[in-house]
GROMACS .gro file of C-alpha atoms in nm:
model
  388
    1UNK     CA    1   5.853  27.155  11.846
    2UNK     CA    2   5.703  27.499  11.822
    3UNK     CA    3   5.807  27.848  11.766
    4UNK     CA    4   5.658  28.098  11.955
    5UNK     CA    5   5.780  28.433  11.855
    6UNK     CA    6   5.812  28.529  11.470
    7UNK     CA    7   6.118  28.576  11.304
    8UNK     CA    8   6.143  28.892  11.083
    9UNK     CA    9   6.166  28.845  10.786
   10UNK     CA   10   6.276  28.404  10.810
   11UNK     CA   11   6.060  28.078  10.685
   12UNK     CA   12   5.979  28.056  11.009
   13UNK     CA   13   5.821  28.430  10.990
   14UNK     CA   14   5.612  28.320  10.662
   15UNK     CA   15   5.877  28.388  10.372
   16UNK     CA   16   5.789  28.163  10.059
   17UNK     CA   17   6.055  27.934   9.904
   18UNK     CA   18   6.175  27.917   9.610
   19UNK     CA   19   5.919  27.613   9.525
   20UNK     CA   20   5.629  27.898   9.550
   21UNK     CA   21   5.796  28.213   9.372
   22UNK     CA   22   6.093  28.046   9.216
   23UNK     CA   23   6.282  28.377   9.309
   24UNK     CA   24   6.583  28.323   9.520
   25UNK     CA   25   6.676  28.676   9.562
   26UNK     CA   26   6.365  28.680   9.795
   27UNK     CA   27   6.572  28.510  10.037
   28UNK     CA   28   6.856  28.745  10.024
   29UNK     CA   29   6.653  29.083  10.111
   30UNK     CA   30   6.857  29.340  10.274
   31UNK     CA   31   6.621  29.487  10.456
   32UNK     CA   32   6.507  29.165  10.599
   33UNK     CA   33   6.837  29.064  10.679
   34UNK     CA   34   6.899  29.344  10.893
   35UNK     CA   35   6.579  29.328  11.078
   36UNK     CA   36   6.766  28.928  11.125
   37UNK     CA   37   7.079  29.077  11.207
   38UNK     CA   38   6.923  29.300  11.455
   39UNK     CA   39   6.731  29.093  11.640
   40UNK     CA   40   7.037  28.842  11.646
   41UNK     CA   41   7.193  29.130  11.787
   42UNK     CA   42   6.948  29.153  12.096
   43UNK     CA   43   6.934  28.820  12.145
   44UNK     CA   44   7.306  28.817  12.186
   45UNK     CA   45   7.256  29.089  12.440
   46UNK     CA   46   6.989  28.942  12.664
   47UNK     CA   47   7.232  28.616  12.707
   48UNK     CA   48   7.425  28.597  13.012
   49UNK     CA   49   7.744  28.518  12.858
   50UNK     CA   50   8.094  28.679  12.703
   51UNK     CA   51   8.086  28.519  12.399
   52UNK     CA   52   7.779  28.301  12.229
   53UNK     CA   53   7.943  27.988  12.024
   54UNK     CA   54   7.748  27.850  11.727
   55UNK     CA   55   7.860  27.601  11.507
   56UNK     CA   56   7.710  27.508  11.163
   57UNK     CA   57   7.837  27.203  11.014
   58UNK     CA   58   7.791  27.193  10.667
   59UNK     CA   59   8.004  27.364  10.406
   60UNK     CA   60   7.745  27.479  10.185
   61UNK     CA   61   7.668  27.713  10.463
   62UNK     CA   62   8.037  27.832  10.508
   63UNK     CA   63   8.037  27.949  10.138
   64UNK     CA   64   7.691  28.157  10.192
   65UNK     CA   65   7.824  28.295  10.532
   66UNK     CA   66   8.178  28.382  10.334
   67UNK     CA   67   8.016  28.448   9.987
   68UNK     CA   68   7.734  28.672  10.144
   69UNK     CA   69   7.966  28.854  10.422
   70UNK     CA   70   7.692  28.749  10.677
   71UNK     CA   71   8.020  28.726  10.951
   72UNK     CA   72   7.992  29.100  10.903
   73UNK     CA   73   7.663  29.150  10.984
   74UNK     CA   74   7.668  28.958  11.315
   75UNK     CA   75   7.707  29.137  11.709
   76UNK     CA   76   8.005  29.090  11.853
   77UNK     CA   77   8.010  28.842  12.117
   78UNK     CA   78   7.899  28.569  11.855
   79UNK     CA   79   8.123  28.349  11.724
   80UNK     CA   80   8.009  28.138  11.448
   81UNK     CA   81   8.244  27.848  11.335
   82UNK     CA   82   8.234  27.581  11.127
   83UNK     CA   83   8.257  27.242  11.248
   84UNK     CA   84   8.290  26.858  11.090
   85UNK     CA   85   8.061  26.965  10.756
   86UNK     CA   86   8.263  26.876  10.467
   87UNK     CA   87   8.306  26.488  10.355
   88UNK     CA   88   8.584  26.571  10.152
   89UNK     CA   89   8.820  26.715  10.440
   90UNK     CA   90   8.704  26.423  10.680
   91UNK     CA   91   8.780  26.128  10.414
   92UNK     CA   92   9.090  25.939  10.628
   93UNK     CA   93   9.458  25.940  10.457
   94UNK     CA   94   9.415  25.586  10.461
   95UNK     CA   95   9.141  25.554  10.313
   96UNK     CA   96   9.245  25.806   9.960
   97UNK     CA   97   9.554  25.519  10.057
   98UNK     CA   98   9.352  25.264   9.977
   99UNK     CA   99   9.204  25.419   9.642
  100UNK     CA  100   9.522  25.511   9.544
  101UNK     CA  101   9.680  25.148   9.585
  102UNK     CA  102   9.353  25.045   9.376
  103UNK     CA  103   9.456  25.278   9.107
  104UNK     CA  104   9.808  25.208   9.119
  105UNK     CA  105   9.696  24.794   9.087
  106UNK     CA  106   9.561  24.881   8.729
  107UNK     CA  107   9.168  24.933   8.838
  108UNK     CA  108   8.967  25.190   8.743
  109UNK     CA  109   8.889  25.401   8.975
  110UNK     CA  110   8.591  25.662   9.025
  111UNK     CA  111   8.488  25.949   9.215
  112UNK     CA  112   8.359  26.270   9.299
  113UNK     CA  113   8.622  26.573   9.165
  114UNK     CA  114   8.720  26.717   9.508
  115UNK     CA  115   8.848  26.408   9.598
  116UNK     CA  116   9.147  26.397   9.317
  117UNK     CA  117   9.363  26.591   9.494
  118UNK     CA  118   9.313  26.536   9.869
  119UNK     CA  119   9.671  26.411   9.982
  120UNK     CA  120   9.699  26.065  10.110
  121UNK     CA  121  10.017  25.968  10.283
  122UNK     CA  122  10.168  25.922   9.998
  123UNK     CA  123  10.021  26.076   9.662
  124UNK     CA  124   9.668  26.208   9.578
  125UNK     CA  125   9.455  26.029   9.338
  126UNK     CA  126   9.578  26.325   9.104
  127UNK     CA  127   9.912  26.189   9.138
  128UNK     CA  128   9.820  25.843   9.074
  129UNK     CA  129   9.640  25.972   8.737
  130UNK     CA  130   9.946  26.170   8.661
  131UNK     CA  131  10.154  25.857   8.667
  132UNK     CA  132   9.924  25.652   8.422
  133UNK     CA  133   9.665  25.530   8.676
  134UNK     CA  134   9.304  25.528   8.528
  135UNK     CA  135   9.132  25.787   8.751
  136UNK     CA  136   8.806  25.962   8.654
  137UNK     CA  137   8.575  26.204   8.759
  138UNK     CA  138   8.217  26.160   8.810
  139UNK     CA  139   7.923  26.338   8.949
  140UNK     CA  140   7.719  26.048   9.080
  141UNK     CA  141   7.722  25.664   9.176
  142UNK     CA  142   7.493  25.616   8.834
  143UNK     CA  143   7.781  25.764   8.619
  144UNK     CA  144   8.028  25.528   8.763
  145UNK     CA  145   7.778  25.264   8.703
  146UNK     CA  146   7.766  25.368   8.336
  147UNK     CA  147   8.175  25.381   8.278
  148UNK     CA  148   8.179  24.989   8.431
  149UNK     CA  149   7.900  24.887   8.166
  150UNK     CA  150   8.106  25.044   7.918
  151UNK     CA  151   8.402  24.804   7.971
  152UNK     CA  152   8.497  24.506   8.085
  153UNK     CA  153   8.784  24.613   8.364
  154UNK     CA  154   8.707  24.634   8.689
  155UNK     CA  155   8.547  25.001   8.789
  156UNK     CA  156   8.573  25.128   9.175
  157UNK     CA  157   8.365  25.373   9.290
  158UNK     CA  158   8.557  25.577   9.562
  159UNK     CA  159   8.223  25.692   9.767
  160UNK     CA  160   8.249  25.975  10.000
  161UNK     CA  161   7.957  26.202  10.132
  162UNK     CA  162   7.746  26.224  10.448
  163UNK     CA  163   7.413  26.064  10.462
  164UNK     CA  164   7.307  26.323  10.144
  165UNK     CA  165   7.502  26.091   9.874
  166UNK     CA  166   7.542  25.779  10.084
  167UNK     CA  167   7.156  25.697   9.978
  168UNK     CA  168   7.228  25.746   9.635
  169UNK     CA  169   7.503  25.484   9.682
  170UNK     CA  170   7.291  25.261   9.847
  171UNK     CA  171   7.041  25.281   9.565
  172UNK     CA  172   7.283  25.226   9.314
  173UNK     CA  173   7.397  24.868   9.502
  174UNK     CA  174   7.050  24.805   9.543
  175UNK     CA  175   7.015  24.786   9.129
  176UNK     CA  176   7.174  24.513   9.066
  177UNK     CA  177   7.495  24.679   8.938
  178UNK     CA  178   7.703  24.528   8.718
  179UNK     CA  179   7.985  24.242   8.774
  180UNK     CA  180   8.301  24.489   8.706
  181UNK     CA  181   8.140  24.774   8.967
  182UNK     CA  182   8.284  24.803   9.307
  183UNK     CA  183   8.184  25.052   9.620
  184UNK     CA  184   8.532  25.142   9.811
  185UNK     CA  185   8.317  25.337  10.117
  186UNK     CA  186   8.424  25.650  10.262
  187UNK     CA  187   8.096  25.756  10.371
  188UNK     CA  188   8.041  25.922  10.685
  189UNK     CA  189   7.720  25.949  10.919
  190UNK     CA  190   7.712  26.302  11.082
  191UNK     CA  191   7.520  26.297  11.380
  192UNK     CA  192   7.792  26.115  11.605
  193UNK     CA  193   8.078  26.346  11.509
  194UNK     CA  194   7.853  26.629  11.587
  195UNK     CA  195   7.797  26.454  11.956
  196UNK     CA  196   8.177  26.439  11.986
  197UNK     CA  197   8.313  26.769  11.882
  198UNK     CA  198   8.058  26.911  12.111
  199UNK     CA  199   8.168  26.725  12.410
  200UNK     CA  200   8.526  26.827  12.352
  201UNK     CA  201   8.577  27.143  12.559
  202UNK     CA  202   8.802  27.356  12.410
  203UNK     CA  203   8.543  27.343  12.138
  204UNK     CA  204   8.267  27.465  12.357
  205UNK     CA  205   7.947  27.460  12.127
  206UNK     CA  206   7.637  27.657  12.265
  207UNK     CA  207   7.434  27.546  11.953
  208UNK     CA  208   7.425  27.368  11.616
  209UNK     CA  209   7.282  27.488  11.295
  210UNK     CA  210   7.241  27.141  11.117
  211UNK     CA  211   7.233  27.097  10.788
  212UNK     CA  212   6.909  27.088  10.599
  213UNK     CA  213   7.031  26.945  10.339
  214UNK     CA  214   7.140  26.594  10.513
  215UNK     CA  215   6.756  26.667  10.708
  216UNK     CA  216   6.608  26.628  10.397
  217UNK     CA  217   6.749  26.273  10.429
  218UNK     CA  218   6.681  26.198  10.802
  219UNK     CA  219   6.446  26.441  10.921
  220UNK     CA  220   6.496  26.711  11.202
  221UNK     CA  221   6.326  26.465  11.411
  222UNK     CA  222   6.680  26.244  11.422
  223UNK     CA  223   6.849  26.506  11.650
  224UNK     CA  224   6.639  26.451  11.945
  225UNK     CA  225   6.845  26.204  12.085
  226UNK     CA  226   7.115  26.370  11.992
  227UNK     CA  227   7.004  26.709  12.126
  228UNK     CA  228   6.959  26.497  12.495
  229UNK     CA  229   7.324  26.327  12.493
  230UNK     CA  230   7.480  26.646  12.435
  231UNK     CA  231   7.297  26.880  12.616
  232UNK     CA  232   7.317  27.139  12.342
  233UNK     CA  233   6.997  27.283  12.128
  234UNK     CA  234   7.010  27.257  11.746
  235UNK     CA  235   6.844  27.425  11.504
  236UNK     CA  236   6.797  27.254  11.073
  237UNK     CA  237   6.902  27.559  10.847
  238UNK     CA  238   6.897  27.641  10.487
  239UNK     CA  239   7.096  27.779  10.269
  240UNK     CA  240   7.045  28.106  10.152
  241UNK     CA  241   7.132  28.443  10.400
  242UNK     CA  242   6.797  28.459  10.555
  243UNK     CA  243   6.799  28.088  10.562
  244UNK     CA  244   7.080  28.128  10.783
  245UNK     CA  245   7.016  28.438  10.975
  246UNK     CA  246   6.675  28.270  11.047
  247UNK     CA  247   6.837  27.966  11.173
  248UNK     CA  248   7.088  28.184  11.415
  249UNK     CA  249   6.768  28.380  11.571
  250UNK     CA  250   6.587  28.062  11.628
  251UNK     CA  251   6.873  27.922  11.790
  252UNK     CA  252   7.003  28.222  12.040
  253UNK     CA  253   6.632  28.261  12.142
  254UNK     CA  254   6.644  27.911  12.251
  255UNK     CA  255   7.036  27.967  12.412
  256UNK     CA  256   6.860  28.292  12.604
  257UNK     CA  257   6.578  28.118  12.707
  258UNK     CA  258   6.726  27.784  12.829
  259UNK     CA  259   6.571  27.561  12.580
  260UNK     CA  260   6.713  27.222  12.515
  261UNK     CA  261   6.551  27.165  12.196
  262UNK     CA  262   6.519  27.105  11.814
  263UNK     CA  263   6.380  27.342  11.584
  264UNK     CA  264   6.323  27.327  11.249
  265UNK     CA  265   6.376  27.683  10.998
  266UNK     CA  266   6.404  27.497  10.703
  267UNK     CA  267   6.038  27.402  10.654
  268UNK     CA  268   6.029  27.435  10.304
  269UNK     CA  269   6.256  27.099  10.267
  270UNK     CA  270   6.261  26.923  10.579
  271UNK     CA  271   6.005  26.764  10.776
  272UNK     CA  272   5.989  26.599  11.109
  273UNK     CA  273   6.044  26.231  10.942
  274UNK     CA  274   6.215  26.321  10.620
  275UNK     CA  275   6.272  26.101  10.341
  276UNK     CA  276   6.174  25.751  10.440
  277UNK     CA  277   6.193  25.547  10.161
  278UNK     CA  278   6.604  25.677  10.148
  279UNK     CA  279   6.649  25.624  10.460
  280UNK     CA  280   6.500  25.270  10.404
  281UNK     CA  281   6.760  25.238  10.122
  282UNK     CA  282   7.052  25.404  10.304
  283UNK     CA  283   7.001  25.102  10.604
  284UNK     CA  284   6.963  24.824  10.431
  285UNK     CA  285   7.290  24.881  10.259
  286UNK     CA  286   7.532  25.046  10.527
  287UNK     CA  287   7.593  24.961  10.861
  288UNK     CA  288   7.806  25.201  11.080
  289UNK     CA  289   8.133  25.138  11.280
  290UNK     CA  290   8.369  25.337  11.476
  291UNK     CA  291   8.634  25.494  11.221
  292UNK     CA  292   8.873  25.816  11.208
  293UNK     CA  293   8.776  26.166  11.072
  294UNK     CA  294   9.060  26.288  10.950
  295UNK     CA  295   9.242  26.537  11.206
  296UNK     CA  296   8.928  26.548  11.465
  297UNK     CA  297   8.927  26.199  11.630
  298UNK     CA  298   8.836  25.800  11.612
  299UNK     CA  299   8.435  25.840  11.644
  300UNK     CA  300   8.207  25.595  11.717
  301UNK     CA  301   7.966  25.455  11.460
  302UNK     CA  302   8.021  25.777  11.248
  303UNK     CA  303   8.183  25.576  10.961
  304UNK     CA  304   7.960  25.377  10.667
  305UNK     CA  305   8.049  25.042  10.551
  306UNK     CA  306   7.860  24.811  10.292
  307UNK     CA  307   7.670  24.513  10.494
  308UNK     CA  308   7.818  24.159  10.463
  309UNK     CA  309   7.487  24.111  10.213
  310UNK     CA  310   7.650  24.354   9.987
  311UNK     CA  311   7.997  24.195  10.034
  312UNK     CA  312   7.965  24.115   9.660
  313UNK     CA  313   8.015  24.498   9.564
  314UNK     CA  314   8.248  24.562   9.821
  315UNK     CA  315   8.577  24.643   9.695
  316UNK     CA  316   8.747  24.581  10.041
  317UNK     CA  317   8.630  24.227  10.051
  318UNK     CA  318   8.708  24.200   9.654
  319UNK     CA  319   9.072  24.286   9.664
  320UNK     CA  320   9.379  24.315   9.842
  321UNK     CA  321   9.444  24.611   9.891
  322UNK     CA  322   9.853  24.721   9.946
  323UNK     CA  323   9.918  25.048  10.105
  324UNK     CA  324  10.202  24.914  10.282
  325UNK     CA  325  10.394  24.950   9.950
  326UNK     CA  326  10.291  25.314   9.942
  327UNK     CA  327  10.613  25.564  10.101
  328UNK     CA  328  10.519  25.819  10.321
  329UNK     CA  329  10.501  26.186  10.239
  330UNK     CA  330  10.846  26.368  10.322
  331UNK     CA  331  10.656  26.713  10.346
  332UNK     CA  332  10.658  26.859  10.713
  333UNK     CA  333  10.421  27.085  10.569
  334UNK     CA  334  10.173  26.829  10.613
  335UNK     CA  335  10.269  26.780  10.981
  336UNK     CA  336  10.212  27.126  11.024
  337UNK     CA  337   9.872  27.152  10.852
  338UNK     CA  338   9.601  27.212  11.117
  339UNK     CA  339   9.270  27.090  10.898
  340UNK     CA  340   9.146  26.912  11.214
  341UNK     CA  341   9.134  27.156  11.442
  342UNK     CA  342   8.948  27.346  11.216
  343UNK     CA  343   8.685  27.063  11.172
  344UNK     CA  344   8.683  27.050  11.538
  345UNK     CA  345   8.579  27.463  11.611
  346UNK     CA  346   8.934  27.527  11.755
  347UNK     CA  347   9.073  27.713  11.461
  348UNK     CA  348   9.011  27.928  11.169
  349UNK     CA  349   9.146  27.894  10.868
  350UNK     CA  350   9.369  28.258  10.902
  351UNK     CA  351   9.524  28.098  11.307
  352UNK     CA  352   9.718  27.839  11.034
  353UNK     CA  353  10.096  27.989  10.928
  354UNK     CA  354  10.076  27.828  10.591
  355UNK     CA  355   9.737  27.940  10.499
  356UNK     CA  356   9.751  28.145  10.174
  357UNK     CA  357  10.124  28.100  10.157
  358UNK     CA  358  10.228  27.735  10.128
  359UNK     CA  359   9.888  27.615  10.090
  360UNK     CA  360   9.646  27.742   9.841
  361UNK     CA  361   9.400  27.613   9.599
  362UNK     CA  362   9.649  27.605   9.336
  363UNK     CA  363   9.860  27.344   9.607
  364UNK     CA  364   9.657  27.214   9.883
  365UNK     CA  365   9.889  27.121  10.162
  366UNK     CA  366   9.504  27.013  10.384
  367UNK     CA  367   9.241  26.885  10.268
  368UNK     CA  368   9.001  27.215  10.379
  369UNK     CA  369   9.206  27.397  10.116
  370UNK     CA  370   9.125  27.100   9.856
  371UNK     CA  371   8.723  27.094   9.840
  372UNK     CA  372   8.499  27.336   9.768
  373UNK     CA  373   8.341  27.298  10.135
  374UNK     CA  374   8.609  27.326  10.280
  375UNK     CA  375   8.710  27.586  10.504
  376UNK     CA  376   9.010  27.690  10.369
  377UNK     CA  377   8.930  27.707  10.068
  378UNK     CA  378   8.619  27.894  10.067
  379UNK     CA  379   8.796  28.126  10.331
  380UNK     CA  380   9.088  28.169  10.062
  381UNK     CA  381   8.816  28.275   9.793
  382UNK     CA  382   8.599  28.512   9.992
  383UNK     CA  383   8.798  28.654  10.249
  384UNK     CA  384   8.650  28.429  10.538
  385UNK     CA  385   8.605  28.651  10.879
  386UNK     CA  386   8.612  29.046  10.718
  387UNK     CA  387   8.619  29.345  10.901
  388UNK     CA  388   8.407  29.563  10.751
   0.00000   0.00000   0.00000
């Protein structure tokens, strides 16, 4: 990997992080961020194309695109979507089934706060803990570790999360938790989803911006392989606007010029190998299988599930678990709600009739309009795609 021009302004142009100056509003410089939108803007130009289609697939950049108004400051002719990046809008109905059943059989269950009210077919955890169920919110695998210790009834951790809180998790099993503590997986493994949305063609992805966050975890190194099944470059991005308009320049340079690669504008954090010794953890504890993501398709050995050596903190192997007695939803709203496309790079949030009307934050219909990363949501709170 190598980067032969500079980019004005970007890491990859010699801006210090946050770990040197401890001043994030270096990385939101307007002036640098129009040199970034500029040159964005030429690049766009010099490609050979009607429209340039980049897809970022994390959240946490959705909220600084939306947040910062960065849509605004891009050329026309480049259209940048987000694709499978938030954990909480790919968990499965069944699976918020199966914690809900849990729930409902008198356990306690566990998990991260986005996930209360994500609808499953039949209720939300929400609803469960409406109707006496004993459903609490935590902010890591350790806290739910804690609440079991505290108590002699049986705890369940609901785990969701890409690879970012799946090693957490793993460390957590690895610790000899205690006899009450469970692990219901709903952990997902990006890097094959990203593989399948971009072979689906009405998606039609020119480029990734990965999450730096996750490379932290597995290194930019990991999406080699990928970048040679698929075809398509991708470029590991951070967070804040020149993060991001860093990321975008490194990647249309490489769409102009032809270049199959991986590049790496998030130097600060990531390295080529990332972190080993959580990666170490993360494989010893989870093996992968073929599973769906809610609304975008069944994908191969994108789902994480506990290995038969941790079978003894598996809840799945624990307990039987009865969805069948939960009833179906009778909402057609839900049958209308079009969260997958919008995982998938076919939709924004605004192409959806109920968006803003029958679902909001205030009553999710989706789960995009239920998490923080999600699409709809964040779109609902900053105004998404404005024309300014």
């Amino acid at each position: 990997m190598s980067d032969r021009e500079p980019v004005p302004g970007g890491p990859t142009g010699g801006v210090a992080g946050p770990s040197d100056g401890e001043n994030v509003l270096e990385f939101r410089d307007p002036e640098k961020a129009d040199a970034l939108a500029q040159r964005a803007e030429e690049l766009v130009a010099d490609i050979d194309a009607d429209e340039v289609s980049i897809m970022h697939v994390c959240g946490s950049h959705e909220q600084s695109i939306a947040k910062f108004g960065l849509r605004s400051m891009l050329p026309d002719g480049l259209d940048l979507r987000m694709g499978p990046g938030c954990p909480v809008c790919v968990t499965d109905m069944p699976e918020v089934d199966e914690a809900v059943a849990l729930a409902n059989a008198g356990l306690t269950i566990t998990t991260y706060g986005d996930m209360l009210h994500v609808p499953g077919t039949a209720a939300s955890l929400s609803d469960a803990r409406a109707a006496g169920a004993d459903v609490r919110v935590v902010y890591s695998a350790a806290e739910a570790v804690d609440i079991a210790e505290g108590t002699d009834d049986d705890v369940v951790f609901f785990a969701t999360g890409f690879e970012t809180t799946a090693a957490p998790t793993a460390a957590i099993v690895r610790d000899d938790p205690p006899e009450n503590f469970w692990v219901l997986s709903a952990h997902k493994y990006v890097p094959p989803a990203m593989e399948v949305v971009a072979a689906m063609p009405e998606t039609d992805v020119d480029g990734f911006l990965a999450a730096g966050n996750a490379a932290t975890i597995t290194g930019w190194g990991l999406f080699e392989e990928l970048v040679d099944e698929t075809d398509t470059p991708i470029t590991v991005g951070g967070f804040e606007p020149l993060d991001i308009l860093a990321g975008l320049v490194v990647l249309l340079r490489d769409i102009r010029d032809g270049e199959v690669t991986v590049r790496n504008a998030y130097p600060r954090c990531v390295t080529e190998r990332g972190n080993e010794p959580a990666q170490n953890q993360l494989w010893d504890v989870f093996t992968t299988e073929s599973g769906e993501w809610r609304g975008i398709a069944h994908i191969p050995d994108a789902n994480l599930v506990l290995q038969d050596e941790y079978a003894h903190v598996n809840a799945r192997e624990q307990f039987e678990i009865d969805t069948a007695s939960l009833a179906a939803s009778d909402s057609s709203l839900v049958d209308d709600c079009i969260c997958g496309d919008i995982m998938a790079g076919r939709a924004d949030p605004t192409d959806c009739d109920m968006f803003g009307e029958e679902c909001t934050p205030e009553d999710p219909v989706g789960a995009c309009m239920v998490s923080s990363e999600g699409t709809c949501k964040i779109w609902h709170e900053y105004g998404g795609r404005p024309d300014l």
